[in-house]
Coordinates of C-alpha atoms in Angstrom, one line a residue:
Chain A
M29 CA 20.4 -3.6 32.4
T30 CA 17.5 -6.1 32.2
I31 CA 14.1 -5.1 31.0
L32 CA 12.6 -5.6 34.5
D33 CA 15.1 -3.2 36.2
S34 CA 13.1 -0.4 37.9
G35 CA 15.7 2.1 36.7
F36 CA 15.1 1.0 33.1
I37 CA 11.3 1.3 33.5
L38 CA 11.5 4.7 35.1
G39 CA 14.2 6.0 32.8
H40 CA 12.0 5.3 29.7
Y41 CA 8.7 6.5 31.1
N42 CA 8.0 8.5 28.0
Y43 CA 8.0 5.3 25.9
W44 CA 5.8 3.5 28.4
V45 CA 3.2 6.4 28.3
A46 CA 3.2 6.2 24.5
I47 CA 2.8 2.4 24.6
I48 CA 0.0 2.5 27.1
L49 CA -1.9 5.2 25.1
I50 CA -1.4 3.1 21.9
M51 CA -2.9 0.1 23.6
I52 CA -5.9 2.1 24.9
G53 CA -6.4 3.4 21.4
L54 CA -6.2 -0.1 19.8
Y55 CA -8.7 -1.5 22.4
T56 CA -11.1 1.4 21.7
M57 CA -10.8 0.7 17.9
M58 CA -11.6 -3.0 18.4
A59 CA -14.1 -3.0 21.2
K60 CA -16.3 0.0 20.6
R61 CA -19.2 -0.5 18.2
N62 CA -19.9 3.2 17.4
L63 CA -18.1 4.3 14.2
I64 CA -17.1 7.7 15.7
K65 CA -15.8 6.0 18.9
K66 CA -13.7 3.7 16.8
F67 CA -12.1 6.7 15.1
I68 CA -11.5 8.4 18.5
G69 CA -9.5 5.3 19.3
L70 CA -7.4 5.9 16.2
N71 CA -7.0 9.6 17.3
I72 CA -5.6 8.4 20.7
I73 CA -3.1 6.2 18.9
E74 CA -2.0 9.1 16.7
T75 CA -1.7 11.4 19.7
A76 CA 0.5 8.8 21.4
I77 CA 2.7 8.7 18.4
F78 CA 3.0 12.5 18.4
L79 CA 4.1 12.3 22.1
F80 CA 6.5 9.6 21.4
Y81 CA 8.2 11.5 18.6
I82 CA 8.3 14.8 20.5
S83 CA 9.9 13.1 23.5
L84 CA 12.5 11.6 21.1
G85 CA 13.7 15.1 20.1
D86 CA 14.4 16.1 23.7
V87 CA 18.0 16.4 24.8
S88 CA 18.4 16.6 28.6
G89 CA 19.5 20.1 29.5
G90 CA 18.8 21.3 25.9
I91 CA 16.9 24.5 25.1
A92 CA 14.5 25.3 22.3
P93 CA 16.4 25.1 19.0
I94 CA 16.3 28.8 18.1
F95 CA 19.7 30.1 17.0
Q96 CA 20.4 33.7 18.0
K97 CA 23.4 35.6 16.8
E98 CA 24.4 37.3 20.0
S99 CA 24.2 34.1 22.1
G100 CA 26.6 32.2 19.8
E101 CA 28.8 29.6 21.4
T102 CA 32.2 30.5 22.8
A103 CA 35.0 28.1 23.6
G104 CA 33.8 27.2 27.1
N105 CA 30.2 27.8 26.7
T106 CA 28.5 25.1 24.6
I107 CA 24.7 25.5 24.1
L108 CA 22.7 22.3 23.9
Y109 CA 19.7 22.5 21.6
A110 CA 16.8 20.0 21.5
N111 CA 16.5 18.1 18.2
P112 CA 13.9 20.1 16.1
L113 CA 13.4 17.4 13.4
P114 CA 10.9 15.1 15.2
S115 CA 8.7 18.1 16.1
A116 CA 8.8 19.3 12.5
M117 CA 7.8 15.8 11.3
M118 CA 5.0 15.8 13.8
L119 CA 3.6 19.1 12.4
T120 CA 3.1 17.2 9.1
A121 CA 1.7 14.2 10.8
I122 CA -0.8 16.3 12.8
V123 CA -2.0 17.8 9.5
V124 CA -2.4 14.3 8.1
A125 CA -4.3 13.2 11.2
L126 CA -6.6 16.2 11.0
C127 CA -7.4 15.4 7.3
M128 CA -8.2 11.8 8.3
T129 CA -10.4 12.9 11.1
A130 CA -12.3 15.4 8.9
L131 CA -12.8 12.7 6.3
A132 CA -14.0 10.1 8.8
L133 CA -16.4 12.4 10.5
S134 CA -17.9 13.5 7.2
F135 CA -18.3 9.8 6.2
A136 CA -19.9 9.2 9.6
V137 CA -22.4 12.1 9.1
L138 CA -23.4 10.7 5.6
I139 CA -23.6 7.1 6.9
Y140 CA -25.9 8.3 9.7
Q141 CA -28.1 10.2 7.2
Q142 CA -28.4 7.0 5.1
Y143 CA -28.9 4.3 7.8
G144 CA -29.9 6.2 10.9
T145 CA -27.4 4.3 13.0
L146 CA -23.6 4.3 13.7
D147 CA -23.5 0.8 15.1
A148 CA -20.7 -1.0 13.3
R149 CA -22.3 -4.5 13.8
K150 CA -25.6 -3.5 12.3
L151 CA -23.9 -1.6 9.5
M152 CA -21.6 -4.4 8.5
E153 CA -24.6 -6.6 7.9
E154 CA -25.7 -4.1 5.3
L155 CA -22.4 -4.3 3.4
Chain B
M10 CA 23.9 14.5 -18.4
N11 CA 21.4 16.8 -20.2
G12 CA 20.1 19.6 -18.0
M13 CA 16.5 18.8 -18.5
F14 CA 16.7 15.1 -17.8
V15 CA 18.0 15.8 -14.3
H16 CA 14.7 17.3 -13.3
L17 CA 12.5 14.5 -14.7
P18 CA 11.9 12.7 -11.3
L19 CA 10.5 15.9 -9.8
L20 CA 8.5 16.7 -13.0
I21 CA 6.9 13.3 -13.0
I22 CA 5.6 13.9 -9.5
M23 CA 4.6 17.5 -9.9
I24 CA 2.7 17.2 -13.2
P25 CA -0.3 15.3 -11.7
F26 CA -0.3 17.5 -8.5
A27 CA -0.2 20.7 -10.6
A28 CA -3.0 19.5 -12.8
A29 CA -5.0 18.5 -9.7
F30 CA -4.8 22.1 -8.5
I31 CA -5.4 23.6 -12.0
G32 CA -8.5 21.5 -12.2
P33 CA -10.5 23.3 -9.4
L34 CA -9.2 26.7 -10.4
N35 CA -10.8 26.7 -13.9
G36 CA -13.3 24.1 -12.9
F37 CA -15.9 26.6 -11.8
L38 CA -16.0 28.0 -15.3
F39 CA -15.2 25.0 -17.5
R40 CA -16.2 22.0 -15.4
S41 CA -16.4 19.8 -18.5
W42 CA -12.8 20.4 -19.4
I43 CA -11.5 18.4 -16.5
R44 CA -11.2 15.1 -18.4
R45 CA -9.1 16.9 -21.1
I46 CA -6.9 18.3 -18.3
V47 CA -6.5 14.8 -16.9
L48 CA -5.7 13.3 -20.3
I49 CA -3.1 16.0 -21.1
A50 CA -1.5 15.7 -17.6
L51 CA -1.3 11.9 -17.8
S52 CA 0.0 12.0 -21.3
L53 CA 2.8 14.4 -20.4
N54 CA 3.4 12.2 -17.4
L55 CA 3.7 9.1 -19.5
I56 CA 6.1 10.9 -21.9
C57 CA 8.3 12.0 -18.9
S58 CA 8.2 8.5 -17.4
I59 CA 9.4 6.9 -20.7
L60 CA 12.1 9.6 -21.1
L61 CA 13.3 8.9 -17.6
A62 CA 13.3 5.2 -18.2
L63 CA 15.4 5.6 -21.3
Q64 CA 17.7 8.0 -19.4
V65 CA 18.1 5.6 -16.5
L66 CA 18.7 2.7 -18.9
S67 CA 21.4 4.6 -20.8
S68 CA 23.3 6.3 -17.9
G69 CA 22.3 4.5 -14.7
P70 CA 20.4 5.6 -11.6
F71 CA 20.8 9.1 -10.3
D72 CA 19.9 11.2 -7.2
Y73 CA 17.9 14.4 -7.3
Y74 CA 18.2 16.7 -4.4
L75 CA 15.2 19.0 -3.8
S76 CA 16.5 22.6 -3.7
G77 CA 20.0 21.2 -4.3
V78 CA 20.5 20.3 -0.6
A79 CA 22.2 16.9 -0.2
P80 CA 20.6 14.2 2.0
P81 CA 21.7 14.5 5.6
L82 CA 19.9 17.9 5.6
G83 CA 17.8 17.9 2.5
I84 CA 15.2 15.6 0.9
A85 CA 16.3 13.4 -2.0
L86 CA 14.6 11.6 -4.9
Y87 CA 16.2 8.5 -6.3
A88 CA 15.5 7.6 -9.9
D89 CA 16.6 3.9 -10.2
Y90 CA 15.5 1.1 -12.5
L91 CA 12.7 -0.1 -10.3
G92 CA 11.2 3.4 -9.9
A93 CA 11.5 4.2 -13.6
C94 CA 9.9 0.8 -14.5
I95 CA 6.9 1.2 -12.1
S96 CA 6.5 4.9 -13.0
V97 CA 5.9 4.0 -16.7
L98 CA 3.4 1.3 -15.5
I99 CA 1.5 3.8 -13.3
S100 CA 1.1 6.6 -15.9
G101 CA 0.4 4.1 -18.7
I102 CA -2.4 2.2 -17.0
A103 CA -3.9 5.4 -15.5
L104 CA -3.9 7.0 -18.9
V105 CA -5.7 4.1 -20.5
A106 CA -8.2 4.0 -17.6
V107 CA -9.0 7.7 -18.0
F108 CA -9.1 7.4 -21.8
Y109 CA -11.7 4.7 -21.3
S110 CA -13.9 6.5 -18.9
A111 CA -16.4 8.9 -20.3
G112 CA -16.4 12.7 -20.0
I113 CA -19.1 12.5 -17.4
I114 CA -19.1 9.1 -15.5
P115 CA -22.8 8.1 -15.7
E116 CA -23.1 6.8 -12.1
L117 CA -21.5 10.0 -10.7
G118 CA -23.1 13.0 -12.5
E119 CA -21.2 16.1 -13.5
R120 CA -20.2 17.6 -10.2
R121 CA -18.9 14.3 -8.7
T122 CA -17.1 13.4 -11.9
F123 CA -15.1 16.6 -11.5
V124 CA -14.1 15.7 -7.9
F125 CA -13.4 12.1 -9.0
Y126 CA -10.8 13.2 -11.6
V127 CA -9.2 15.7 -9.1
L128 CA -8.8 13.0 -6.5
L129 CA -7.5 10.6 -9.2
L130 CA -4.8 13.1 -10.1
L131 CA -3.8 13.5 -6.5
A132 CA -3.6 9.7 -6.1
I133 CA -1.5 9.3 -9.2
G134 CA 0.9 12.1 -8.1
A135 CA 1.4 10.5 -4.7
M136 CA 2.1 7.1 -6.3
Q137 CA 4.7 8.6 -8.6
G138 CA 6.3 10.2 -5.5
I139 CA 6.3 6.9 -3.6
V140 CA 8.2 5.1 -6.3
F141 CA 10.9 7.8 -6.5
T142 CA 11.4 9.1 -3.0
A143 CA 14.5 8.2 -1.1
D144 CA 13.3 9.7 2.2
I145 CA 11.2 7.5 4.5
F146 CA 9.2 10.2 6.0
T147 CA 8.3 11.6 2.6
L148 CA 7.2 8.1 1.8
F149 CA 4.8 8.2 4.8
V150 CA 3.4 11.6 3.7
L151 CA 2.9 10.5 0.1
F152 CA 1.2 7.3 1.3
E153 CA -1.2 9.5 3.3
I154 CA -2.0 11.7 0.2
Q155 CA -2.6 8.5 -1.8
A156 CA -4.7 6.9 0.9
I157 CA -6.9 10.0 1.5
S158 CA -7.6 10.3 -2.2
L159 CA -8.4 6.6 -2.5
Y160 CA -10.8 6.7 0.6
G161 CA -12.6 9.6 -1.1
L162 CA -12.7 7.7 -4.4
V163 CA -14.3 4.6 -2.9
A164 CA -17.1 6.6 -1.3
M165 CA -17.6 8.9 -4.4
R166 CA -20.9 7.4 -5.4
G167 CA -22.3 8.6 -2.1
D168 CA -24.7 5.7 -1.6
G169 CA -24.8 3.8 1.7
K170 CA -22.7 0.8 0.6
G171 CA -20.0 2.9 -1.0
L172 CA -19.7 5.0 2.2
L173 CA -19.5 1.9 4.4
A174 CA -16.8 0.4 2.2
G175 CA -15.0 3.7 2.3
Y176 CA -15.2 3.9 6.1
K177 CA -14.0 0.4 6.5
Y178 CA -11.0 1.1 4.2
L179 CA -10.4 4.3 6.1
L180 CA -10.3 2.6 9.5
I181 CA -8.0 -0.2 8.4
G182 CA -5.8 2.1 6.3
S183 CA -5.4 4.7 9.0
A184 CA -4.4 2.0 11.5
G185 CA -1.8 0.9 9.0
S186 CA -0.5 4.5 8.6
A187 CA -0.2 4.8 12.4
M188 CA 2.0 1.6 12.4
I189 CA 4.1 2.9 9.5
L190 CA 4.7 6.1 11.5
I191 CA 5.8 4.3 14.7
G192 CA 8.0 2.0 12.6
I193 CA 9.7 5.1 11.0
G194 CA 10.2 6.5 14.5
F195 CA 11.9 3.3 15.7
L196 CA 14.3 3.3 12.7
Y197 CA 14.9 7.0 13.2
I198 CA 16.0 6.6 16.8
S199 CA 18.3 3.7 15.8
T200 CA 20.0 5.5 13.0
G201 CA 19.4 9.3 13.4
T202 CA 18.6 9.8 9.7
L203 CA 15.5 9.6 7.5
N204 CA 17.3 9.0 4.2
M205 CA 17.0 5.4 3.0
H206 CA 20.5 5.1 1.7
L207 CA 22.2 6.6 4.8
M208 CA 19.9 4.4 6.9
A209 CA 21.1 1.4 5.0
E210 CA 24.7 2.3 5.8
L211 CA 24.1 2.9 9.5
L212 CA 21.8 0.0 10.2
P213 CA 24.1 -3.2 10.1
P214 CA 25.7 -2.6 13.5
V215 CA 22.3 -2.2 15.2
S216 CA 20.2 -4.4 13.0
G217 CA 19.9 -7.2 15.7
S218 CA 18.4 -4.9 18.3
Y219 CA 14.7 -5.2 19.3
T220 CA 14.1 -1.6 18.3
V221 CA 15.1 -2.1 14.7
L222 CA 13.3 -5.4 14.5
A223 CA 10.1 -3.9 15.9
G224 CA 10.4 -1.0 13.5
L225 CA 10.8 -3.4 10.5
A226 CA 7.8 -5.5 11.7
L227 CA 5.6 -2.4 12.1
L228 CA 6.6 -1.0 8.7
I229 CA 5.8 -4.4 7.0
A230 CA 2.5 -4.7 8.9
G231 CA 1.6 -1.1 8.1
I232 CA 2.3 -1.3 4.4
S233 CA 0.6 -4.7 4.3
T234 CA -2.7 -2.9 5.0
K235 CA -2.1 -0.7 2.0
I236 CA -1.4 -3.6 -0.4
G237 CA -4.0 -6.0 1.1
L238 CA -1.7 -8.8 2.0
F239 CA -3.7 -11.8 3.2
P240 CA -5.0 -11.2 6.7
L241 CA -5.3 -7.4 6.0
H242 CA -7.1 -7.8 2.7
I243 CA -10.5 -7.4 4.2
W244 CA -11.1 -3.9 2.9
M245 CA -10.6 -4.9 -0.8
P246 CA -13.7 -6.8 -1.7
E247 CA -16.2 -4.2 -0.6
A248 CA -14.1 -1.3 -1.8
Y249 CA -13.8 -2.9 -5.3
A250 CA -17.4 -3.9 -5.4
Y251 CA -19.0 -0.6 -4.4
G252 CA -16.4 1.9 -5.6
P253 CA -17.2 3.9 -8.8
S254 CA -16.3 3.0 -12.4
I255 CA -12.5 2.9 -12.8
F256 CA -11.6 2.9 -9.1
P257 CA -10.5 -0.7 -9.1
V258 CA -8.0 0.0 -11.8
I259 CA -6.5 2.9 -9.9
S260 CA -6.5 0.7 -6.7
T261 CA -4.7 -2.1 -8.6
I262 CA -1.9 0.4 -9.4
A263 CA -1.9 1.6 -5.8
L264 CA -1.3 -2.0 -4.6
K265 CA 1.8 -2.3 -6.8
V266 CA 3.1 1.0 -5.5
G267 CA 2.7 -0.3 -1.9
V268 CA 4.7 -3.4 -3.0
V269 CA 7.4 -1.0 -4.2
A270 CA 7.4 0.6 -0.7
I271 CA 7.9 -2.9 0.8
I272 CA 10.8 -3.5 -1.6
R273 CA 12.4 -0.2 -0.6
V274 CA 12.1 -1.1 3.1
V275 CA 13.2 -4.7 2.8
Y276 CA 15.9 -4.4 0.1
T277 CA 17.0 -0.8 0.1
I278 CA 17.1 -0.1 3.8
F279 CA 17.6 -3.6 5.2
G280 CA 19.4 -5.1 2.2
S281 CA 22.8 -5.1 3.8
S282 CA 21.4 -6.4 7.1
L283 CA 19.7 -9.2 5.2
A284 CA 23.0 -10.1 3.6
I285 CA 24.5 -10.9 7.1
Q286 CA 21.5 -12.9 8.0
T287 CA 20.4 -11.1 11.2
I288 CA 16.8 -11.0 10.1
P289 CA 15.0 -14.1 8.8
L290 CA 12.8 -12.0 6.6
E291 CA 12.8 -14.1 3.4
S292 CA 11.0 -17.0 5.0
I293 CA 8.4 -14.7 6.6
L294 CA 7.5 -12.8 3.4
A295 CA 7.4 -16.0 1.3
L296 CA 5.3 -17.8 3.9
L297 CA 2.8 -14.8 4.1
G298 CA 2.7 -14.8 0.3
A299 CA 2.1 -18.5 0.0
V300 CA -0.8 -18.4 2.6
A301 CA -2.3 -15.4 0.8
V302 CA -2.1 -17.2 -2.6
I303 CA -4.0 -20.2 -1.4
I304 CA -6.6 -18.7 0.9
C305 CA -7.5 -15.7 -1.3
S306 CA -8.0 -18.0 -4.3
I307 CA -10.3 -20.3 -2.3
L308 CA -12.3 -17.2 -1.2
A309 CA -12.4 -16.0 -4.8
I310 CA -14.0 -19.3 -5.9
R311 CA -16.8 -18.8 -3.4
Q312 CA -17.8 -15.3 -4.8
V313 CA -20.6 -14.7 -7.2
D314 CA -20.1 -11.0 -7.6
I315 CA -17.3 -10.7 -10.2
R316 CA -15.8 -7.5 -8.8
K317 CA -15.4 -9.2 -5.4
M318 CA -14.0 -12.2 -7.1
F319 CA -11.4 -10.1 -8.8
A320 CA -10.6 -8.4 -5.5
Y321 CA -9.8 -11.7 -3.9
S322 CA -7.8 -12.6 -7.0
S323 CA -5.8 -9.4 -6.5
G324 CA -5.1 -10.6 -3.0
A325 CA -3.8 -13.9 -4.3
N326 CA -1.6 -12.1 -6.9
I327 CA -0.1 -9.8 -4.2
G328 CA 0.7 -13.0 -2.3
C329 CA 2.5 -14.3 -5.4
I330 CA 4.5 -11.1 -5.7
M331 CA 5.4 -11.4 -2.0
L332 CA 6.4 -15.0 -2.5
G333 CA 8.8 -13.9 -5.3
L334 CA 10.3 -11.2 -3.1
G335 CA 10.6 -13.6 -0.2
I336 CA 12.7 -16.0 -2.2
A337 CA 15.3 -13.2 -2.2
T338 CA 17.4 -14.4 -5.2
I339 CA 17.8 -12.3 -8.3
P340 CA 15.5 -14.5 -10.4
G341 CA 12.8 -14.4 -7.6
V342 CA 12.9 -10.6 -7.4
E343 CA 12.9 -10.3 -11.2
G344 CA 9.8 -12.5 -11.4
A345 CA 8.1 -10.5 -8.7
I346 CA 8.6 -7.2 -10.5
L347 CA 7.6 -8.7 -13.8
H348 CA 4.5 -10.1 -12.1
M349 CA 3.6 -6.6 -10.9
I350 CA 3.6 -5.5 -14.5
T351 CA 1.8 -8.4 -16.0
H352 CA -0.8 -8.6 -13.2
T353 CA -1.6 -4.9 -13.4
T354 CA -2.1 -5.0 -17.1
A355 CA -4.3 -8.1 -17.1
K356 CA -6.3 -6.9 -14.0
A357 CA -6.9 -3.5 -15.6
G358 CA -8.2 -5.2 -18.7
L359 CA -10.5 -7.4 -16.5
F360 CA -11.9 -4.5 -14.5
L361 CA -12.5 -2.3 -17.6
C362 CA -14.3 -5.2 -19.3
A363 CA -16.4 -5.8 -16.2
D364 CA -17.2 -2.1 -16.1
I365 CA -18.3 -2.1 -19.8
I366 CA -20.5 -5.1 -19.1
L367 CA -22.0 -3.5 -16.0
I368 CA -22.8 -0.3 -17.9
Q369 CA -24.1 -1.9 -21.1
T370 CA -26.1 -4.7 -19.5
G371 CA -26.2 -4.3 -15.7
I372 CA -24.6 -7.8 -15.3
R373 CA -22.4 -8.2 -12.2
Y374 CA -23.0 -11.8 -11.1
V375 CA -21.3 -14.9 -12.6
H376 CA -24.5 -16.8 -13.4
E377 CA -25.8 -13.8 -15.4
F378 CA -23.0 -14.2 -18.0
K379 CA -24.8 -17.0 -19.9
G380 CA -24.7 -16.3 -23.6
L381 CA -23.0 -13.0 -23.3
S382 CA -20.3 -13.8 -25.9
K383 CA -22.9 -13.6 -28.7
A384 CA -24.2 -10.2 -27.5
M385 CA -20.8 -8.6 -26.8
P386 CA -18.2 -10.6 -28.7
Y387 CA -15.4 -8.0 -28.7
T388 CA -15.7 -7.2 -25.0
M389 CA -15.8 -10.9 -24.1
A390 CA -12.7 -11.6 -26.3
A391 CA -10.7 -8.9 -24.4
F392 CA -12.1 -10.3 -21.1
S393 CA -10.9 -13.8 -22.1
I394 CA -7.4 -12.7 -23.0
A395 CA -7.1 -10.9 -19.7
A396 CA -8.5 -13.9 -17.9
I397 CA -6.1 -16.3 -19.7
S398 CA -3.2 -14.0 -18.6
M399 CA -4.4 -14.1 -15.0
V400 CA -4.6 -17.9 -15.0
G401 CA -1.1 -17.9 -16.6
L402 CA -1.5 -19.9 -19.8
P403 CA 1.5 -19.7 -22.2
L404 CA 1.7 -16.9 -24.9
T405 CA 0.5 -14.3 -22.4
G406 CA 2.4 -12.0 -19.9
G407 CA 1.0 -13.9 -16.9
F408 CA 2.7 -17.1 -17.9
M409 CA 6.1 -15.5 -18.2
S410 CA 6.0 -13.9 -14.7
K411 CA 4.6 -17.0 -13.0
I412 CA 7.2 -19.3 -14.6
T413 CA 10.0 -17.0 -13.6
I414 CA 8.9 -17.0 -9.9
A415 CA 8.3 -20.8 -10.0
S416 CA 11.7 -21.6 -11.5
A417 CA 13.4 -19.2 -9.1
A418 CA 11.7 -21.2 -6.2
I419 CA 12.9 -24.5 -7.7
A420 CA 16.4 -23.1 -8.3
D421 CA 16.6 -22.0 -4.7
G422 CA 15.6 -25.5 -3.5
I423 CA 12.2 -24.6 -2.1
T424 CA 10.2 -26.8 -4.4
Y425 CA 7.0 -26.6 -2.3
Y426 CA 6.5 -22.9 -3.2
A427 CA 6.6 -23.8 -6.9
A428 CA 4.0 -26.5 -6.1
I429 CA 1.8 -23.9 -4.4
L430 CA 2.1 -21.6 -7.5
L431 CA 1.0 -24.5 -9.7
F432 CA -1.9 -25.3 -7.4
W433 CA -2.9 -21.6 -7.5
T434 CA -2.9 -21.7 -11.3
L435 CA -5.4 -24.5 -11.0
L436 CA -7.6 -22.6 -8.5
S437 CA -7.6 -19.4 -10.6
A438 CA -8.5 -21.5 -13.7
V439 CA -11.5 -22.7 -11.7
Y440 CA -13.1 -19.3 -11.1
F441 CA -12.3 -17.9 -14.5
Y442 CA -13.5 -21.1 -16.2
R443 CA -16.9 -20.5 -14.6
I444 CA -17.3 -17.1 -16.2
L445 CA -15.9 -18.1 -19.6
N446 CA -18.0 -21.3 -19.6
N447 CA -21.2 -19.3 -18.9
A448 CA -20.4 -16.7 -21.5
Y449 CA -19.3 -19.0 -24.4
F450 CA -20.8 -22.4 -24.0
L451 CA -24.2 -21.9 -22.2
E452 CA -27.3 -20.5 -23.8
G453 CA -28.6 -17.6 -21.9
T454 CA -31.9 -15.7 -21.7
L455 CA -30.3 -12.2 -22.2
S456 CA -32.6 -9.6 -23.5
S457 CA -32.2 -8.8 -27.2
T458 CA -31.6 -5.1 -26.5
I459 CA -28.1 -5.7 -25.3
R460 CA -25.5 -4.4 -27.8
E461 CA -21.8 -4.2 -28.1
A462 CA -20.1 -1.1 -26.6
P463 CA -19.2 1.7 -29.0
L464 CA -15.8 1.8 -30.6
R465 CA -14.5 4.7 -28.5
I466 CA -14.8 2.5 -25.4
L467 CA -13.5 -0.6 -27.0
I468 CA -10.2 0.9 -28.2
P469 CA -8.6 1.2 -24.7
I470 CA -9.6 -2.4 -23.9
F471 CA -8.0 -3.6 -27.2
I472 CA -4.8 -1.6 -26.2
I473 CA -4.7 -3.5 -22.9
S474 CA -5.4 -6.9 -24.5
I475 CA -2.7 -6.4 -27.1
T476 CA -0.2 -5.3 -24.4
T477 CA -1.1 -8.4 -22.4
I478 CA -0.3 -10.7 -25.4
L479 CA 2.8 -8.7 -26.4
L480 CA 4.1 -9.0 -22.9
G481 CA 4.1 -12.8 -23.4
F482 CA 6.3 -12.5 -26.6
F483 CA 8.5 -9.4 -26.0
V484 CA 9.1 -9.9 -22.3
E485 CA 12.7 -8.8 -22.9
I486 CA 11.5 -5.1 -23.1
P487 CA 10.4 -4.8 -19.5
M488 CA 13.2 -7.2 -18.5
A489 CA 15.8 -4.7 -19.7
L490 CA 14.8 -2.5 -16.8
I491 CA 13.9 -5.3 -14.4
R492 CA 17.2 -7.2 -14.6
P493 CA 19.4 -4.3 -13.4
A494 CA 16.7 -3.3 -10.9
A495 CA 16.8 -6.7 -9.2
G496 CA 20.6 -6.8 -9.5
L497 CA 20.8 -3.4 -7.8
L498 CA 18.4 -4.3 -5.1
L499 CA 20.2 -7.5 -4.1
G500 CA 23.5 -5.7 -4.3
G501 CA 25.0 -8.0 -6.9
G502 CA 26.3 -7.1 -10.4
F503 CA 23.9 -6.6 -13.3

């Protein structure tokens, strides 16, 4: 299967969505001059990563990984569960991203109080 | 194995974290006790690190499973020679730095000093975790704890420049963290595990695939933002120049911890894939390192602010360590690990001396150093010893590590890297010569009120200077841990 095959592209659409979102986020980080907008770009990247991980855990035909005693598997009846590990990892990563956002916004508030602007180009001349 | 020793890796990580949480709990009543809490916690930490190093030295590396659950399901810590060695370095240098800093750091005031020490403890705990963890996602989480503490520390003074430096560090560092996270995802889909040792076993069949190569590239690029490898070093000068008192020393340790993470990724996870030559990593790391060495040194010569100069010098030294790792022979890796130790010691001495000089006299530019050796002879003596070690003159630790890396390069047949190291020695001599020449041989117009620092402050500096010199003579003591570490990493015998 080559990389330009339409089946390949459509079959991996979750990865393409993540890659496109990461590119949008990177562009925002580099092109925007407002410090808060730069960080919004980073948040887009992080969200794309969360989507990427959560789509990794999906098993086609699998159900939510909650094990119940009465619905235990019998010989002819195998239950497919989705992989819970990526979602669990993303819970941690979401907390980390939230901390970063809180820290960045509080920095931005203090910087605005000191300099009266959030324009990265003007601020970097101060540094 | 003795029952208590088994738990040492967890203890080493948990002592700083526990102290960081005890601090705020009693801090509302006894805010001035925080420095004592930090000193006690770091002393305990140092004792545990040394005990662990002796234990690893006598009975070899061992795994520690959290809650007793073995790796495919649980999280493991791995106490090996490299981890034990760097752990002693972290707690030792951090202890000296805190011992040096006053009960209330003058530029921060009482309330901020309190927050400063709590963040410092969190950063130290995260660093100890990074050197011991065997789980790559835990590595990411600990990196984030360390990074958030360091961003806070940079901006701790609360003035405009500190905040801007902190924001710059935060943007670059967070982008790096995002890359690390994607890289971990790529390795996870290729192998289905997060444990480094299991990953190393499962990788060789798929190590040529684009997914794994992209994962490796993203991990290296992400960690490079944390260690300030050349094109990604741009946060370092401002953070070092505008961060508070002992922040540069803590950051110097954090850089080395990042290097340990690179070693884990390159040699622990990809070691067996490197052996079958599917990834041309050695040449890439060594090339990046060589470029960093030359360009950062040239940038350092152009600086007039000594803290910015030392920041670029750190960039060059990280390049030297990468060069040693990139040679990928046992002597090369040994030299790189030894350089991590000697550089951290010497750089901590330089930053502490620079901080004393800044507090006592307000001097932070090279041209203001004229005649300073007469006013502050002991501080300048310690400064000179650290500078000599940084340049790499014989009889100091810096010489031993540089000569090890250079001879490894010659033995591996890549003589031009040895030539680059020699040229770098010349370049670093240039910028340290300017300071020492001003201080010792030029008459200055310093005000007569400048006095030598009190003895309490000088003792930690002397400890660091003596360690720097002793490393030049008794290099066999760290090498006892480094030799098996390098042997283990490269998969050979000891």
